[in-house]
PDB file of C-alpha atoms in Angstrom:
ATOM      1  CA  MET A 658       8.072  49.015   2.867  1.00 66.00           C
ATOM      2  CA  HIS A 659       5.568  47.775   0.308  1.00 66.00           C
ATOM      3  CA  PHE A 660       2.118  46.355   0.836  1.00 63.00           C
ATOM      4  CA  GLY A 661       1.366  45.356  -2.706  1.00 63.00           C
ATOM      5  CA  PHE A 662       1.802  48.594  -4.640  1.00 71.00           C
ATOM      6  CA  GLN A 663       1.246  50.779  -1.557  1.00 68.00           C
ATOM      7  CA  THR A 664       4.080  52.289   0.475  1.00 71.00           C
ATOM      8  CA  VAL A 665       3.579  51.666   4.202  1.00 69.00           C
ATOM      9  CA  THR A 666       5.561  51.440   7.439  1.00 81.00           C
ATOM     10  CA  GLU A 667       6.870  48.114   8.758  1.00 79.00           C
ATOM     11  CA  GLU A 668       4.185  47.942  11.416  1.00 79.00           C
ATOM     12  CA  GLU A 669       1.426  48.835   8.968  1.00 76.00           C
ATOM     13  CA  ARG A 670       2.643  46.125   6.608  1.00 79.00           C
ATOM     14  CA  ARG A 671       2.600  43.487   9.339  1.00 84.00           C
ATOM     15  CA  GLU A 672      -0.900  44.469  10.409  1.00 85.00           C
ATOM     16  CA  LYS A 673      -2.266  44.565   6.869  1.00 80.00           C
ATOM     17  CA  ILE A 674      -0.769  41.184   5.915  1.00 86.00           C
ATOM     18  CA  TYR A 675      -2.094  39.636   9.110  1.00 85.00           C
ATOM     19  CA  GLN A 676      -5.549  40.910   8.207  1.00 85.00           C
ATOM     20  CA  VAL A 677      -5.280  39.543   4.658  1.00 84.00           C
ATOM     21  CA  PHE A 678      -4.631  36.002   5.848  1.00 86.00           C
ATOM     22  CA  GLU A 679      -7.187  36.234   8.612  1.00 85.00           C
ATOM     23  CA  ASN A 680      -9.710  37.161   5.908  1.00 84.00           C
ATOM     24  CA  VAL A 681      -8.759  34.438   3.411  1.00 83.00           C
ATOM     25  CA  ALA A 682      -7.998  31.535   5.785  1.00 86.00           C
ATOM     26  CA  LYS A 683     -11.324  29.704   5.444  1.00 87.00           C
ATOM     27  CA  LYS A 684     -11.266  29.867   1.628  1.00 84.00           C
ATOM     28  CA  TYR A 685      -7.485  29.586   1.256  1.00 83.00           C
ATOM     29  CA  ASP A 686      -7.416  26.034  -0.121  1.00 87.00           C
ATOM     30  CA  VAL A 687     -10.382  26.537  -2.440  1.00 86.00           C
ATOM     31  CA  MET A 688      -8.845  29.705  -3.843  1.00 83.00           C
ATOM     32  CA  ASN A 689      -5.459  28.054  -4.376  1.00 85.00           C
ATOM     33  CA  ASP A 690      -7.139  25.313  -6.405  1.00 87.00           C
ATOM     34  CA  SER A 691      -9.163  27.842  -8.380  1.00 85.00           C
ATOM     35  CA  MET A 692      -6.311  30.239  -9.124  1.00 84.00           C
ATOM     36  CA  THR A 693      -3.746  27.590 -10.118  1.00 85.00           C
ATOM     37  CA  LEU A 694      -6.165  24.979 -11.527  1.00 85.00           C
ATOM     38  CA  GLY A 695      -4.810  22.656  -8.859  1.00 88.00           C
ATOM     39  CA  ILE A 696      -1.191  23.013  -9.980  1.00 91.00           C
ATOM     40  CA  HIS A 697      -0.122  24.240  -6.514  1.00 91.00           C
ATOM     41  CA  ARG A 698      -0.595  20.655  -5.354  1.00 93.00           C
ATOM     42  CA  VAL A 699       2.004  19.459  -7.868  1.00 95.00           C
ATOM     43  CA  TRP A 700       4.448  22.180  -6.801  1.00 94.00           C
ATOM     44  CA  LYS A 701       4.087  21.120  -3.162  1.00 95.00           C
ATOM     45  CA  ASP A 702       4.550  17.454  -4.084  1.00 96.00           C
ATOM     46  CA  ILE A 703       7.772  18.376  -5.886  1.00 96.00           C
ATOM     47  CA  LEU A 704       8.990  20.281  -2.835  1.00 96.00           C
ATOM     48  CA  VAL A 705       8.506  17.282  -0.534  1.00 97.00           C
ATOM     49  CA  HIS A 706      10.076  14.876  -3.030  1.00 96.00           C
ATOM     50  CA  LYS A 707      13.048  17.217  -3.307  1.00 95.00           C
ATOM     51  CA  MET A 708      13.246  17.184   0.486  1.00 96.00           C
ATOM     52  CA  ASN A 709      13.192  13.349   0.416  1.00 95.00           C
ATOM     53  CA  PRO A 710      12.754  13.038   4.201  1.00 95.00           C
ATOM     54  CA  CYS A 711      13.630   9.819   5.971  1.00 90.00           C
ATOM     55  CA  PRO A 712      12.213   8.449   9.240  1.00 89.00           C
ATOM     56  CA  GLY A 713      13.628  10.506  12.084  1.00 92.00           C
ATOM     57  CA  THR A 714      13.616  13.819  10.176  1.00 96.00           C
ATOM     58  CA  LEU A 715      12.592  16.846  12.216  1.00 97.00           C
ATOM     59  CA  LEU A 716      10.863  19.422   9.988  1.00 98.00           C
ATOM     60  CA  LEU A 717       9.887  23.017  10.687  1.00 98.00           C
ATOM     61  CA  ASP A 718       7.267  24.292   8.246  1.00 98.00           C
ATOM     62  CA  VAL A 719       6.988  28.067   8.553  1.00 98.00           C
ATOM     63  CA  ALA A 720       3.925  29.975   7.306  1.00 95.00           C
ATOM     64  CA  GLY A 721       2.366  26.560   6.805  1.00 92.00           C
ATOM     65  CA  GLY A 722      -0.852  27.162   8.713  1.00 85.00           C
ATOM     66  CA  THR A 723      -3.186  25.095   6.536  1.00 89.00           C
ATOM     67  CA  GLY A 724      -0.911  22.055   6.762  1.00 95.00           C
ATOM     68  CA  ASP A 725      -0.334  21.216   3.086  1.00 95.00           C
ATOM     69  CA  ILE A 726       3.413  20.639   3.439  1.00 97.00           C
ATOM     70  CA  ALA A 727       3.072  18.965   6.842  1.00 97.00           C
ATOM     71  CA  PHE A 728       0.537  16.420   5.606  1.00 97.00           C
ATOM     72  CA  ARG A 729       2.649  15.606   2.562  1.00 97.00           C
ATOM     73  CA  PHE A 730       5.697  15.183   4.790  1.00 97.00           C
ATOM     74  CA  ILE A 731       3.838  12.722   7.024  1.00 96.00           C
ATOM     75  CA  ASN A 732       2.561  10.740   4.025  1.00 95.00           C
ATOM     76  CA  TYR A 733       6.025  10.592   2.502  1.00 96.00           C
ATOM     77  CA  VAL A 734       7.732   9.443   5.701  1.00 94.00           C
ATOM     78  CA  ARG A 735       5.040   6.848   6.338  1.00 91.00           C
ATOM     79  CA  SER A 736       5.604   5.458   2.850  1.00 91.00           C
ATOM     80  CA  VAL A 737       9.366   5.254   3.399  1.00 90.00           C
ATOM     81  CA  ARG A 738       8.816   3.688   6.811  1.00 86.00           C
ATOM     82  CA  GLN A 739       6.466   1.074   5.352  1.00 83.00           C
ATOM     83  CA  ARG A 740       9.033   0.052   2.740  1.00 83.00           C
ATOM     84  CA  GLN A 741      11.656  -0.250   5.468  1.00 77.00           C
ATOM     85  CA  LEU A 742       9.395  -2.539   7.494  1.00 73.00           C
ATOM     86  CA  GLN A 743       8.683  -4.715   4.468  1.00 74.00           C
ATOM     87  CA  ARG A 744      12.407  -5.119   3.805  1.00 73.00           C
ATOM     88  CA  LYS A 745      12.971  -5.904   7.479  1.00 69.00           C
ATOM     89  CA  LEU A 746      10.374  -8.668   7.429  1.00 65.00           C
ATOM     90  CA  LYS A 747      11.988 -10.247   4.354  1.00 67.00           C
ATOM     91  CA  HIS A 748      15.218 -10.591   6.325  1.00 63.00           C
ATOM     92  CA  HIS A 749      13.467 -12.416   9.170  1.00 59.00           C
ATOM     93  CA  GLN A 750      12.139 -15.428   7.299  1.00 59.00           C
ATOM     94  CA  ASN A 751      13.482 -17.816   9.939  1.00 58.00           C
ATOM     95  CA  LEU A 752      11.513 -16.205  12.781  1.00 56.00           C
ATOM     96  CA  SER A 753       8.242 -17.634  14.030  1.00 59.00           C
ATOM     97  CA  TRP A 754       4.998 -15.998  12.956  1.00 58.00           C
ATOM     98  CA  GLN A 755       4.506 -14.791  16.534  1.00 59.00           C
ATOM     99  CA  GLU A 756       7.935 -13.130  16.570  1.00 54.00           C
ATOM    100  CA  ILE A 757       7.343 -11.542  13.159  1.00 55.00           C
ATOM    101  CA  PHE A 758       3.925 -10.257  14.264  1.00 56.00           C
ATOM    102  CA  GLU A 759       5.291  -8.781  17.501  1.00 57.00           C
ATOM    103  CA  SER A 760       8.188  -7.124  15.662  1.00 55.00           C
ATOM    104  CA  TYR A 761       5.863  -5.709  13.009  1.00 53.00           C
ATOM    105  CA  GLN A 762       3.364  -4.438  15.575  1.00 54.00           C
ATOM    106  CA  LYS A 763       6.122  -2.701  17.517  1.00 54.00           C
ATOM    107  CA  ASP A 764       7.505  -0.958  14.434  1.00 53.00           C
ATOM    108  CA  GLU A 765       4.096  -0.196  12.936  1.00 51.00           C
ATOM    109  CA  PHE A 766       3.031   1.604  16.103  1.00 49.00           C
ATOM    110  CA  ASN A 767       5.744   4.168  15.379  1.00 63.00           C
ATOM    111  CA  SER A 768       4.817   4.660  11.734  1.00 68.00           C
ATOM    112  CA  LEU A 769       6.908   7.831  11.350  1.00 76.00           C
ATOM    113  CA  GLY A 770      10.107   6.454  12.850  1.00 75.00           C
ATOM    114  CA  ASP A 771      10.379   9.369  15.313  1.00 85.00           C
ATOM    115  CA  SER A 772       9.865  11.974  12.574  1.00 92.00           C
ATOM    116  CA  GLN A 773       8.185  15.189  13.635  1.00 95.00           C
ATOM    117  CA  VAL A 774       6.810  18.209  11.795  1.00 97.00           C
ATOM    118  CA  VAL A 775       6.187  21.510  13.543  1.00 98.00           C
ATOM    119  CA  VAL A 776       3.873  23.895  11.705  1.00 98.00           C
ATOM    120  CA  CYS A 777       4.650  27.482  12.672  1.00 97.00           C
ATOM    121  CA  ASP A 778       2.443  30.344  11.528  1.00 96.00           C
ATOM    122  CA  ILE A 779       1.962  33.911  12.728  1.00 95.00           C
ATOM    123  CA  ASN A 780      -1.760  33.872  11.966  1.00 94.00           C
ATOM    124  CA  ARG A 781      -4.139  32.238  14.462  1.00 94.00           C
ATOM    125  CA  GLU A 782      -6.914  31.812  11.912  1.00 94.00           C
ATOM    126  CA  MET A 783      -4.644  29.966   9.479  1.00 94.00           C
ATOM    127  CA  LEU A 784      -3.509  27.636  12.265  1.00 95.00           C
ATOM    128  CA  LYS A 785      -7.120  27.070  13.250  1.00 95.00           C
ATOM    129  CA  VAL A 786      -7.989  26.023   9.701  1.00 94.00           C
ATOM    130  CA  GLY A 787      -4.929  23.739   9.584  1.00 95.00           C
ATOM    131  CA  LYS A 788      -5.831  22.010  12.841  1.00 96.00           C
ATOM    132  CA  GLN A 789      -9.374  21.438  11.610  1.00 95.00           C
ATOM    133  CA  LYS A 790      -8.041  19.900   8.388  1.00 95.00           C
ATOM    134  CA  ALA A 791      -5.665  17.664  10.343  1.00 96.00           C
ATOM    135  CA  GLU A 792      -8.486  16.410  12.544  1.00 95.00           C
ATOM    136  CA  HIS A 793     -10.748  15.829   9.547  1.00 95.00           C
ATOM    137  CA  LEU A 794      -8.034  13.967   7.598  1.00 94.00           C
ATOM    138  CA  GLY A 795      -6.832  11.949  10.598  1.00 93.00           C
ATOM    139  CA  TYR A 796      -3.390  13.463  11.083  1.00 93.00           C
ATOM    140  CA  SER A 797      -2.204  13.593  14.683  1.00 88.00           C
ATOM    141  CA  GLU A 798       0.980  11.564  15.147  1.00 89.00           C
ATOM    142  CA  GLY A 799       4.210  13.517  14.751  1.00 92.00           C
ATOM    143  CA  LEU A 800       2.435  16.831  14.162  1.00 96.00           C
ATOM    144  CA  SER A 801       2.347  19.988  16.284  1.00 96.00           C
ATOM    145  CA  TRP A 802       1.172  23.558  15.750  1.00 97.00           C
ATOM    146  CA  VAL A 803       2.957  26.646  17.038  1.00 97.00           C
ATOM    147  CA  LEU A 804       1.995  30.307  16.831  1.00 96.00           C
ATOM    148  CA  GLY A 805       5.170  32.145  15.895  1.00 96.00           C
ATOM    149  CA  ASN A 806       6.830  34.844  13.810  1.00 96.00           C
ATOM    150  CA  ALA A 807       9.317  33.816  11.110  1.00 96.00           C
ATOM    151  CA  GLU A 808      11.442  36.816  12.094  1.00 96.00           C
ATOM    152  CA  GLU A 809      11.707  35.649  15.711  1.00 97.00           C
ATOM    153  CA  LEU A 810      11.130  31.919  15.935  1.00 98.00           C
ATOM    154  CA  PRO A 811      10.254  30.430  19.356  1.00 97.00           C
ATOM    155  CA  PHE A 812      12.705  27.523  19.013  1.00 97.00           C
ATOM    156  CA  ASP A 813      16.182  26.638  20.254  1.00 97.00           C
ATOM    157  CA  ASP A 814      19.298  26.814  18.078  1.00 97.00           C
ATOM    158  CA  ASP A 815      20.325  23.814  15.947  1.00 97.00           C
ATOM    159  CA  LYS A 816      17.001  22.028  16.402  1.00 97.00           C
ATOM    160  CA  PHE A 817      15.617  21.087  12.965  1.00 98.00           C
ATOM    161  CA  ASP A 818      16.886  18.993  10.051  1.00 97.00           C
ATOM    162  CA  VAL A 819      14.779  20.820   7.450  1.00 97.00           C
ATOM    163  CA  TYR A 820      13.086  24.225   7.261  1.00 98.00           C
ATOM    164  CA  THR A 821      10.368  24.778   4.650  1.00 98.00           C
ATOM    165  CA  ILE A 822       8.396  27.870   3.730  1.00 97.00           C
ATOM    166  CA  ALA A 823       5.911  27.556   0.861  1.00 95.00           C
ATOM    167  CA  PHE A 824       4.374  30.703  -0.635  1.00 91.00           C
ATOM    168  CA  GLY A 825       5.068  32.562   2.576  1.00 91.00           C
ATOM    169  CA  ILE A 826       8.416  34.299   2.448  1.00 92.00           C
ATOM    170  CA  ARG A 827       7.180  37.171   0.291  1.00 88.00           C
ATOM    171  CA  ASN A 828       4.743  38.038   3.068  1.00 90.00           C
ATOM    172  CA  VAL A 829       7.508  38.312   5.651  1.00 92.00           C
ATOM    173  CA  THR A 830       8.270  41.956   6.459  1.00 90.00           C
ATOM    174  CA  ARG A 831      11.985  41.445   7.173  1.00 91.00           C
ATOM    175  CA  ILE A 832      13.135  38.610   4.931  1.00 90.00           C
ATOM    176  CA  ASP A 833      16.731  39.047   6.097  1.00 91.00           C
ATOM    177  CA  LEU A 834      15.693  38.336   9.693  1.00 94.00           C
ATOM    178  CA  ALA A 835      13.614  35.336   8.627  1.00 95.00           C
ATOM    179  CA  LEU A 836      16.608  33.841   6.804  1.00 93.00           C
ATOM    180  CA  GLN A 837      18.855  34.438   9.809  1.00 95.00           C
ATOM    181  CA  GLU A 838      16.310  32.694  12.012  1.00 97.00           C
ATOM    182  CA  ALA A 839      16.105  29.781   9.578  1.00 97.00           C
ATOM    183  CA  TYR A 840      19.879  29.423   9.770  1.00 96.00           C
ATOM    184  CA  ARG A 841      19.801  29.626  13.569  1.00 97.00           C
ATOM    185  CA  VAL A 842      17.222  26.891  14.156  1.00 98.00           C
ATOM    186  CA  LEU A 843      18.626  24.484  11.562  1.00 97.00           C
ATOM    187  CA  LYS A 844      21.141  21.874  12.636  1.00 96.00           C
ATOM    188  CA  PRO A 845      24.602  22.027  11.018  1.00 95.00           C
ATOM    189  CA  GLY A 846      24.077  20.746   7.485  1.00 93.00           C
ATOM    190  CA  GLY A 847      20.327  21.375   7.729  1.00 96.00           C
ATOM    191  CA  ARG A 848      18.345  22.231   4.613  1.00 96.00           C
ATOM    192  CA  PHE A 849      16.295  25.315   3.744  1.00 96.00           C
ATOM    193  CA  LEU A 850      13.571  24.723   1.129  1.00 95.00           C
ATOM    194  CA  CYS A 851      11.603  27.688  -0.154  1.00 93.00           C
ATOM    195  CA  LEU A 852       8.723  27.474  -2.622  1.00 91.00           C
ATOM    196  CA  GLU A 853       7.707  30.865  -3.943  1.00 89.00           C
ATOM    197  CA  PHE A 854       6.186  32.639  -6.926  1.00 85.00           C
ATOM    198  CA  SER A 855       8.528  34.200  -9.459  1.00 79.00           C
ATOM    199  CA  HIS A 856       8.597  36.455 -12.480  1.00 79.00           C
ATOM    200  CA  VAL A 857       7.906  35.297 -16.027  1.00 80.00           C
ATOM    201  CA  SER A 858      10.809  35.943 -18.388  1.00 80.00           C
ATOM    202  CA  ASN A 859       9.028  35.235 -21.679  1.00 85.00           C
ATOM    203  CA  PRO A 860       7.438  38.571 -22.823  1.00 88.00           C
ATOM    204  CA  LEU A 861       4.342  36.973 -24.357  1.00 90.00           C
ATOM    205  CA  LEU A 862       3.690  34.728 -21.361  1.00 86.00           C
ATOM    206  CA  SER A 863       4.392  37.664 -19.079  1.00 85.00           C
ATOM    207  CA  ARG A 864       1.611  39.709 -20.700  1.00 89.00           C
ATOM    208  CA  LEU A 865      -0.829  36.799 -20.469  1.00 90.00           C
ATOM    209  CA  TYR A 866       0.205  36.229 -16.881  1.00 84.00           C
ATOM    210  CA  ASP A 867      -0.395  39.883 -16.006  1.00 87.00           C
ATOM    211  CA  LEU A 868      -3.796  39.781 -17.666  1.00 90.00           C
ATOM    212  CA  TYR A 869      -4.791  36.670 -15.724  1.00 87.00           C
ATOM    213  CA  SER A 870      -3.337  37.946 -12.453  1.00 86.00           C
ATOM    214  CA  PHE A 871      -4.937  41.375 -12.415  1.00 86.00           C
ATOM    215  CA  GLN A 872      -8.169  40.707 -14.297  1.00 88.00           C
ATOM    216  CA  VAL A 873      -9.098  37.192 -13.163  1.00 89.00           C
ATOM    217  CA  ILE A 874      -7.639  36.447  -9.724  1.00 87.00           C
ATOM    218  CA  PRO A 875      -9.250  39.379  -7.860  1.00 86.00           C
ATOM    219  CA  VAL A 876     -12.585  38.479  -9.485  1.00 89.00           C
ATOM    220  CA  LEU A 877     -12.204  34.878  -8.292  1.00 85.00           C
ATOM    221  CA  GLY A 878     -11.411  36.237  -4.848  1.00 83.00           C
ATOM    222  CA  GLU A 879     -14.623  38.236  -4.854  1.00 86.00           C
ATOM    223  CA  VAL A 880     -16.798  35.419  -6.214  1.00 87.00           C
ATOM    224  CA  ILE A 881     -15.403  32.571  -4.093  1.00 82.00           C
ATOM    225  CA  ALA A 882     -14.177  34.301  -0.939  1.00 77.00           C
ATOM    226  CA  GLY A 883     -16.080  37.592  -1.064  1.00 83.00           C
ATOM    227  CA  ASP A 884     -12.767  39.444  -0.831  1.00 79.00           C
ATOM    228  CA  TRP A 885     -11.430  41.346  -3.828  1.00 83.00           C
ATOM    229  CA  ARG A 886      -8.851  43.454  -1.974  1.00 84.00           C
ATOM    230  CA  SER A 887      -6.962  40.608  -0.293  1.00 82.00           C
ATOM    231  CA  TYR A 888      -6.402  38.820  -3.583  1.00 83.00           C
ATOM    232  CA  GLN A 889      -5.473  42.060  -5.295  1.00 87.00           C
ATOM    233  CA  TYR A 890      -2.739  42.404  -2.664  1.00 84.00           C
ATOM    234  CA  LEU A 891      -1.556  38.824  -3.174  1.00 82.00           C
ATOM    235  CA  VAL A 892      -1.151  39.457  -6.912  1.00 85.00           C
ATOM    236  CA  GLU A 893       0.679  42.735  -6.315  1.00 84.00           C
ATOM    237  CA  SER A 894       2.940  41.132  -3.692  1.00 84.00           C
ATOM    238  CA  ILE A 895       4.279  38.721  -6.309  1.00 83.00           C
ATOM    239  CA  ARG A 896       5.291  41.642  -8.517  1.00 81.00           C
ATOM    240  CA  GLN A 897       7.128  43.289  -5.612  1.00 81.00           C
ATOM    241  CA  PHE A 898       8.968  40.115  -4.617  1.00 82.00           C
ATOM    242  CA  PRO A 899      12.529  39.820  -6.014  1.00 80.00           C
ATOM    243  CA  PRO A 900      13.366  37.215  -8.661  1.00 75.00           C
ATOM    244  CA  GLN A 901      15.036  34.027  -7.475  1.00 69.00           C
ATOM    245  CA  LEU A 902      18.612  35.096  -8.174  1.00 68.00           C
ATOM    246  CA  GLU A 903      18.142  38.320  -6.215  1.00 72.00           C
ATOM    247  CA  LEU A 904      16.945  36.545  -3.092  1.00 66.00           C
ATOM    248  CA  HIS A 905      20.159  35.908  -1.202  1.00 56.00           C
ATOM    249  CA  THR A 906      20.500  33.499   1.702  1.00 52.00           C
ATOM    250  CA  PRO A 907      23.244  33.223   4.343  1.00 53.00           C
ATOM    251  CA  PRO A 908      26.286  31.578   2.708  1.00 50.00           C
ATOM    252  CA  SER A 909      26.315  28.603   5.089  1.00 51.00           C
ATOM    253  CA  LEU A 910      22.626  27.848   4.569  1.00 54.00           C
ATOM    254  CA  ALA A 911      22.124  24.955   2.170  1.00 52.00           C
ATOM    255  CA  ALA A 912      19.209  26.466   0.280  1.00 52.00           C
ATOM    256  CA  SER A 913      16.857  25.417  -2.466  1.00 53.00           C
ATOM    257  CA  LEU A 914      14.526  28.021  -3.950  1.00 49.00           C
ATOM    258  CA  LEU A 915      11.756  26.601  -6.090  1.00 52.00           C
ATOM    259  CA  THR A 916       9.928  29.322  -7.973  1.00 47.00           C
ATOM    260  CA  CYS A 917       6.608  29.192  -9.770  1.00 47.00           C
ATOM    261  CA  PRO A 918       5.684  31.575 -12.569  1.00 44.00           C
ATOM    262  CA  HIS A 919       2.131  32.207 -11.465  1.00 38.00           C
ATOM    263  CA  PHE A 920      -0.034  32.629  -8.396  1.00 33.00           C
TER     264      PHE A 920
END
């Protein structure tokens, strides 16, 4: 097993990764913005647009402790729901204003159309930060938080329409077990969407990327989060993670792997 460039046991890897995210949780969002110049937000937007959820979708977001995917999912579904309500009102021109108002109020109360997103993360501190963000930003409807391991999810079979994991699968100790669990909890025909960092194929860009990764990111980690070692690990973990084509998923799992060429 690898922890960055170190060779460790499975249990040591789990413990060390848990400690990394416990250390970086409070500065996680600030560091993501600093390291990617805000581009991680665009990648996450693309993931949710690719998902294209409709009202009624049940989403499981794994390793999503700070809520970025969950909040985008809620915003997206609300937007779709709003357009549906507007079209519905156009088809009820012959109703009285009272009837239109009552119908609109009834539908508006359920602004997500029974959609739900469950954020599952193994790290208590990351979940704590996510819950605080949700409260601050006003997200409550259709959102729940569960402490759980991607390798042994605390959910029934065939439960979710979509499973997402954004920048988290490379930190899973047994990726094969995590993929099996994803397949188990997804409904037949469910979708697996994975957003993860990848390798740079262009030699020149690869050298620049390495220079930025190893010389700049740990320094940012020290300056902003007071934690050089955790961000050194995160850079090294990208190098140890297999390229997209080498990451195999169960054959029946409808999978999309979106890869980003930098941290």
